[in-house]
């Protein structure tokens, strides 16, 4: 889908090059707990306020023409948090989808997920299925929630499938592995953002981030707004992307076409 005149003008007003907007941005939303404790509140308060930043990121992605936005909402490792926090996060997921799905639909946002959904409470699974169904025809933006996701889980699952497929090991290529990943059909992220000042990728899209640019910001997730999103994209546009070669592809072409 081509960029609209409105997106082009908006990019220009934000000092962004509309031709070099990353097609896929992935975000590790971090710092909710710290944000809450700075305010003398329970961790869940931070997660609740983090929803505003989810909304802001979806809005920013739509305004500048990002086509895929992946949010690391719940990792496989997050199951080890206190049950009360896990329950609150699951409730928040359901209530947010119930509240926001009409708005997402009106904006052309398609909801997708990556991760082991079977481990989520049944009411989460049901609400996710409904929200996916009602948005499946939309194509302005794919909002991809990583839920009960970890990259090592995904790679183990892919390996099991590959082994079952009976493929000749000597014929194995990267494209075969791509086919069995949860992200099959979605271009790899070109930009990965992590909030809260941590500099690690925490078992997130290890395969898919092979050539991504990383933007780390000290901003805690509940404070992350549209301007922070545009700043990350500006940072991306200032990088020299050579994919191991010598040519700066960020200034000539995008890897995914
Ligand atoms: C990390 O902060 C954040 C999470 C584990 C959950 C992120 C979830 C949301 C923003 C809400 C649900 C999302 C959707 C899409 C409905 P942390 O708790 O690890 O913070 P800390 O490092 O300061 O403790």
Short mmCIF file of C-alpha atoms and ligand atoms in Angstrom, two decimals:
data_model
loop_
_atom_site.label_atom_id
_atom_site.label_comp_id
_atom_site.label_asym_id
_atom_site.label_seq_id
_atom_site.Cartn_x
_atom_site.Cartn_y
_atom_site.Cartn_z
CA UNK A 1 0.00 0.00 0.00
CA UNK A 2 1.38 3.38 -1.00
CA UNK A 3 1.89 6.20 1.43
CA UNK A 4 -0.94 8.76 1.33
CA UNK A 5 -0.46 12.48 0.71
CA UNK A 6 -1.57 13.08 4.30
CA UNK A 7 1.08 10.67 5.64
CA UNK A 8 3.69 12.28 3.40
CA UNK A 9 2.87 15.79 4.67
CA UNK A 10 2.77 14.63 8.26
CA UNK A 11 6.17 12.95 7.91
CA UNK A 12 7.59 16.15 6.46
CA UNK A 13 6.20 18.15 9.40
CA UNK A 14 7.94 15.69 11.77
CA UNK A 15 11.23 15.90 9.89
CA UNK A 16 10.87 12.30 8.66
CA UNK A 17 11.52 10.98 5.17
CA UNK A 18 8.24 9.34 4.11
CA UNK A 19 10.12 7.11 1.61
CA UNK A 20 12.23 5.50 4.35
CA UNK A 21 9.65 4.72 7.00
CA UNK A 22 10.37 1.26 8.48
CA UNK A 23 7.67 -1.16 7.37
CA UNK A 24 7.85 -3.08 10.62
CA UNK A 25 8.59 -1.65 14.05
CA UNK A 26 8.87 -3.94 17.09
CA UNK A 27 8.74 -2.64 20.65
CA UNK A 28 9.83 -4.09 23.99
CA UNK A 29 7.54 -2.15 26.30
CA UNK A 30 9.50 -1.92 29.54
CA UNK A 31 9.43 0.10 32.74
CA UNK A 32 5.78 -0.13 33.83
CA UNK A 33 6.69 -1.42 37.29
CA UNK A 34 9.30 1.30 37.90
CA UNK A 35 6.90 3.98 36.64
CA UNK A 36 4.29 2.81 39.16
CA UNK A 37 6.70 2.51 42.10
CA UNK A 38 8.03 6.04 41.40
CA UNK A 39 4.45 7.09 42.13
CA UNK A 40 4.07 4.89 45.21
CA UNK A 41 1.63 2.62 43.35
CA UNK A 42 1.31 -1.11 42.65
CA UNK A 43 2.96 -2.45 39.47
CA UNK A 44 -0.43 -3.00 37.87
CA UNK A 45 -0.98 0.76 37.87
CA UNK A 46 2.00 1.02 35.52
CA UNK A 47 0.57 -1.63 33.18
CA UNK A 48 -2.78 0.19 33.12
CA UNK A 49 -1.09 3.44 32.18
CA UNK A 50 0.98 1.57 29.61
CA UNK A 51 -2.19 1.20 27.56
CA UNK A 52 -2.01 4.94 26.73
CA UNK A 53 1.41 4.31 25.19
CA UNK A 54 0.06 1.36 23.20
CA UNK A 55 -2.62 3.69 21.83
CA UNK A 56 -0.05 6.42 21.09
CA UNK A 57 2.23 3.97 19.26
CA UNK A 58 -0.62 2.63 17.11
CA UNK A 59 -1.63 6.20 16.28
CA UNK A 60 1.94 7.22 15.43
CA UNK A 61 2.46 4.13 13.26
CA UNK A 62 -0.73 4.91 11.32
CA UNK A 63 0.17 8.57 10.87
CA UNK A 64 3.55 7.89 9.27
CA UNK A 65 2.69 4.71 7.36
CA UNK A 66 4.38 1.92 9.35
CA UNK A 67 2.64 -1.28 8.17
CA UNK A 68 3.42 -3.72 11.00
CA UNK A 69 3.78 -2.94 14.70
CA UNK A 70 4.77 -5.75 17.07
CA UNK A 71 4.42 -5.21 20.82
CA UNK A 72 6.03 -7.58 23.33
CA UNK A 73 3.07 -7.66 25.71
CA UNK A 74 3.72 -10.88 27.66
CA UNK A 75 6.77 -13.10 27.46
CA UNK A 76 7.01 -16.80 28.28
CA UNK A 77 9.14 -15.72 31.26
CA UNK A 78 6.41 -13.35 32.51
CA UNK A 79 4.41 -16.41 33.70
CA UNK A 80 6.81 -16.54 36.66
CA UNK A 81 5.57 -13.18 37.99
CA UNK A 82 3.25 -13.17 41.05
CA UNK A 83 -0.12 -14.71 40.12
CA UNK A 84 -1.87 -11.46 41.04
CA UNK A 85 0.16 -9.52 38.45
CA UNK A 86 -0.33 -12.21 35.79
CA UNK A 87 -4.11 -12.18 36.39
CA UNK A 88 -4.19 -8.38 36.24
CA UNK A 89 -2.28 -8.38 32.92
CA UNK A 90 -4.66 -10.97 31.43
CA UNK A 91 -7.69 -8.95 32.61
CA UNK A 92 -6.16 -5.80 31.17
CA UNK A 93 -5.65 -7.51 27.84
CA UNK A 94 -9.30 -8.61 27.67
CA UNK A 95 -10.74 -5.28 28.83
CA UNK A 96 -8.49 -3.32 26.45
CA UNK A 97 -9.52 -5.44 23.46
CA UNK A 98 -13.22 -5.12 24.38
CA UNK A 99 -12.87 -1.35 24.70
CA UNK A 100 -10.59 -0.65 21.76
CA UNK A 101 -11.55 -3.08 19.01
CA UNK A 102 -14.14 -0.78 17.39
CA UNK A 103 -11.63 2.03 17.29
CA UNK A 104 -9.00 -0.27 15.81
CA UNK A 105 -11.51 -1.37 13.17
CA UNK A 106 -12.41 2.21 12.27
CA UNK A 107 -8.70 2.94 11.73
CA UNK A 108 -8.07 -0.09 9.53
CA UNK A 109 -5.97 -1.95 12.10
CA UNK A 110 -5.76 -5.73 11.86
CA UNK A 111 -5.04 -7.54 15.11
CA UNK A 112 -2.62 -10.45 14.95
CA UNK A 113 -0.68 -12.38 17.58
CA UNK A 114 2.49 -14.39 17.94
CA UNK A 115 3.05 -16.77 20.85
CA UNK A 116 1.55 -19.78 22.56
CA UNK A 117 -2.05 -18.62 22.89
CA UNK A 118 -3.16 -22.01 24.24
CA UNK A 119 -1.49 -21.14 27.55
CA UNK A 120 -3.66 -18.01 28.02
CA UNK A 121 -6.90 -18.09 30.05
CA UNK A 122 -9.86 -19.18 27.90
CA UNK A 123 -11.58 -15.79 28.07
CA UNK A 124 -8.40 -14.15 26.73
CA UNK A 125 -8.26 -16.67 23.91
CA UNK A 126 -11.93 -16.02 23.08
CA UNK A 127 -11.58 -12.24 23.04
CA UNK A 128 -8.43 -12.42 20.94
CA UNK A 129 -10.16 -14.74 18.46
CA UNK A 130 -13.16 -12.36 18.20
CA UNK A 131 -10.95 -9.29 17.75
CA UNK A 132 -8.86 -11.04 15.11
CA UNK A 133 -11.97 -12.15 13.25
CA UNK A 134 -13.54 -8.68 13.18
CA UNK A 135 -10.34 -7.02 11.92
CA UNK A 136 -8.97 -9.69 9.59
CA UNK A 137 -9.97 -7.82 6.39
CA UNK A 138 -8.16 -4.60 7.40
CA UNK A 139 -4.79 -3.56 6.03
CA UNK A 140 -3.71 -0.08 7.16
CA UNK A 141 -1.64 -1.55 10.00
CA UNK A 142 -1.01 -5.00 11.45
CA UNK A 143 -0.94 -4.74 15.23
CA UNK A 144 0.90 -7.88 16.31
CA UNK A 145 0.73 -8.69 20.01
CA UNK A 146 3.44 -11.05 21.26
CA UNK A 147 1.63 -13.02 23.98
CA UNK A 148 3.18 -15.88 25.90
CA UNK A 149 5.93 -15.45 23.33
CA UNK A 150 9.64 -16.05 23.47
CA UNK A 151 12.03 -16.49 20.63
CA UNK A 152 13.50 -19.71 21.98
CA UNK A 153 9.98 -21.19 22.32
CA UNK A 154 9.27 -20.16 18.71
CA UNK A 155 12.54 -21.63 17.41
CA UNK A 156 11.99 -24.91 19.27
CA UNK A 157 8.47 -25.17 17.80
CA UNK A 158 9.79 -24.38 14.33
CA UNK A 159 12.52 -27.00 14.69
CA UNK A 160 9.97 -29.65 15.73
CA UNK A 161 7.87 -28.86 12.64
CA UNK A 162 10.90 -28.91 10.39
CA UNK A 163 12.00 -32.29 11.72
CA UNK A 164 8.49 -33.69 11.28
CA UNK A 165 8.41 -32.38 7.70
CA UNK A 166 11.17 -34.83 6.80
CA UNK A 167 13.20 -32.18 4.98
CA UNK A 168 16.64 -33.27 3.80
CA UNK A 169 19.03 -31.56 6.31
CA UNK A 170 21.48 -30.80 3.51
CA UNK A 171 18.74 -28.91 1.65
CA UNK A 172 17.87 -26.72 4.65
CA UNK A 173 17.86 -22.96 3.99
CA UNK A 174 16.91 -19.94 6.10
CA UNK A 175 13.66 -19.61 4.13
CA UNK A 176 12.55 -23.04 5.41
CA UNK A 177 12.98 -21.85 9.00
CA UNK A 178 11.06 -18.64 8.19
CA UNK A 179 8.10 -20.75 7.09
CA UNK A 180 7.68 -22.31 10.52
CA UNK A 181 8.04 -19.15 12.59
CA UNK A 182 5.04 -17.43 14.17
CA UNK A 183 5.83 -14.42 12.00
CA UNK A 184 5.61 -16.28 8.67
CA UNK A 185 4.48 -13.86 5.96
CA UNK A 186 5.35 -10.76 7.98
CA UNK A 187 8.53 -8.88 6.96
CA UNK A 188 11.27 -8.75 9.59
CA UNK A 189 11.30 -5.65 11.83
CA UNK A 190 13.65 -2.98 10.57
CA UNK A 191 13.52 -1.06 13.84
CA UNK A 192 13.37 -2.41 17.40
CA UNK A 193 12.65 0.01 20.24
CA UNK A 194 13.18 -0.79 23.91
CA UNK A 195 12.07 1.60 26.61
CA UNK A 196 13.28 2.09 30.21
CA UNK A 197 17.03 2.23 29.57
CA UNK A 198 17.65 -1.52 29.46
CA UNK A 199 19.97 -2.67 26.67
CA UNK A 200 18.98 -6.26 25.93
CA UNK A 201 16.52 -8.10 23.75
CA UNK A 202 15.13 -10.54 26.32
CA UNK A 203 14.36 -13.54 24.12
CA UNK A 204 12.44 -11.39 21.61
CA UNK A 205 12.46 -12.10 17.85
CA UNK A 206 16.09 -13.27 17.85
CA UNK A 207 15.86 -14.57 14.28
CA UNK A 208 13.76 -11.74 12.89
CA UNK A 209 15.91 -8.95 14.37
CA UNK A 210 19.05 -10.16 12.59
CA UNK A 211 19.39 -6.90 10.62
CA UNK A 212 17.20 -4.55 12.66
CA UNK A 213 18.38 -1.21 13.95
CA UNK A 214 18.01 -0.89 17.74
CA UNK A 215 16.78 2.24 19.47
CA UNK A 216 17.09 2.30 23.26
CA UNK A 217 15.42 5.09 25.20
CA UNK A 218 15.46 5.79 28.95
CA UNK A 219 11.77 6.77 28.79
CA UNK A 220 9.60 4.40 30.85
CA UNK A 221 6.84 2.76 28.80
CA UNK A 222 3.87 4.64 30.33
CA UNK A 223 5.61 7.93 29.40
CA UNK A 224 6.31 6.83 25.81
CA UNK A 225 4.25 8.99 23.48
CA UNK A 226 3.91 9.71 19.78
CA UNK A 227 6.88 12.10 19.80
CA UNK A 228 9.12 9.35 21.25
CA UNK A 229 7.99 7.05 18.43
CA UNK A 230 8.87 9.65 15.76
CA UNK A 231 12.21 10.27 17.47
CA UNK A 232 13.01 6.54 17.22
CA UNK A 233 12.15 6.55 13.51
CA UNK A 234 14.33 9.65 12.96
CA UNK A 235 17.17 7.82 14.72
CA UNK A 236 16.55 4.83 12.38
CA UNK A 237 16.67 7.11 9.34
CA UNK A 238 20.03 8.49 10.42
CA UNK A 239 21.63 5.04 10.54
CA UNK A 240 23.73 3.60 7.77
CA UNK A 241 22.30 0.16 6.89
CA UNK A 242 24.66 -2.09 4.96
CA UNK A 243 23.47 -5.65 5.81
CA UNK A 244 27.08 -6.83 5.96
CA UNK A 245 27.89 -5.31 2.57
CA UNK A 246 29.35 -1.92 1.73
CA UNK A 247 26.35 -0.17 0.24
CA UNK A 248 24.24 1.99 2.53
CA UNK A 249 20.83 0.47 1.78
CA UNK A 250 18.93 2.88 4.04
CA UNK A 251 19.64 5.56 1.50
CA UNK A 252 19.07 3.50 -1.60
CA UNK A 253 16.44 0.86 -0.99
CA UNK A 254 14.68 -0.99 1.80
CA UNK A 255 15.65 -4.65 2.32
CA UNK A 256 12.04 -5.80 2.17
CA UNK A 257 11.32 -3.95 -1.07
C1 LIG B 1 7.26 -4.55 31.19
O1 LIG B 1 7.33 -3.67 32.29
C2 LIG B 1 5.89 -4.66 30.71
C3 LIG B 1 5.17 -5.82 30.67
C4 LIG B 1 5.68 -7.11 31.14
C5 LIG B 1 3.79 -5.85 30.21
C6 LIG B 1 3.43 -4.91 29.11
C7 LIG B 1 1.97 -4.82 29.06
C8 LIG B 1 1.23 -3.72 28.83
C9 LIG B 1 1.77 -2.40 28.45
C10 LIG B 1 -0.25 -3.79 28.97
C11 LIG B 1 -0.95 -4.84 28.14
C12 LIG B 1 -0.77 -4.64 26.70
C13 LIG B 1 -1.74 -4.70 25.76
C14 LIG B 1 -1.29 -4.65 24.35
C15 LIG B 1 -3.18 -4.77 26.04
P1 LIG B 1 7.84 -4.24 33.68
O2 LIG B 1 6.64 -4.67 34.46
O3 LIG B 1 8.84 -5.32 33.47
O4 LIG B 1 8.50 -2.98 34.30
P2 LIG B 1 9.78 -2.91 35.27
O5 LIG B 1 10.95 -3.41 34.46
O6 LIG B 1 9.89 -1.45 35.60
O7 LIG B 1 9.48 -3.75 36.44
#
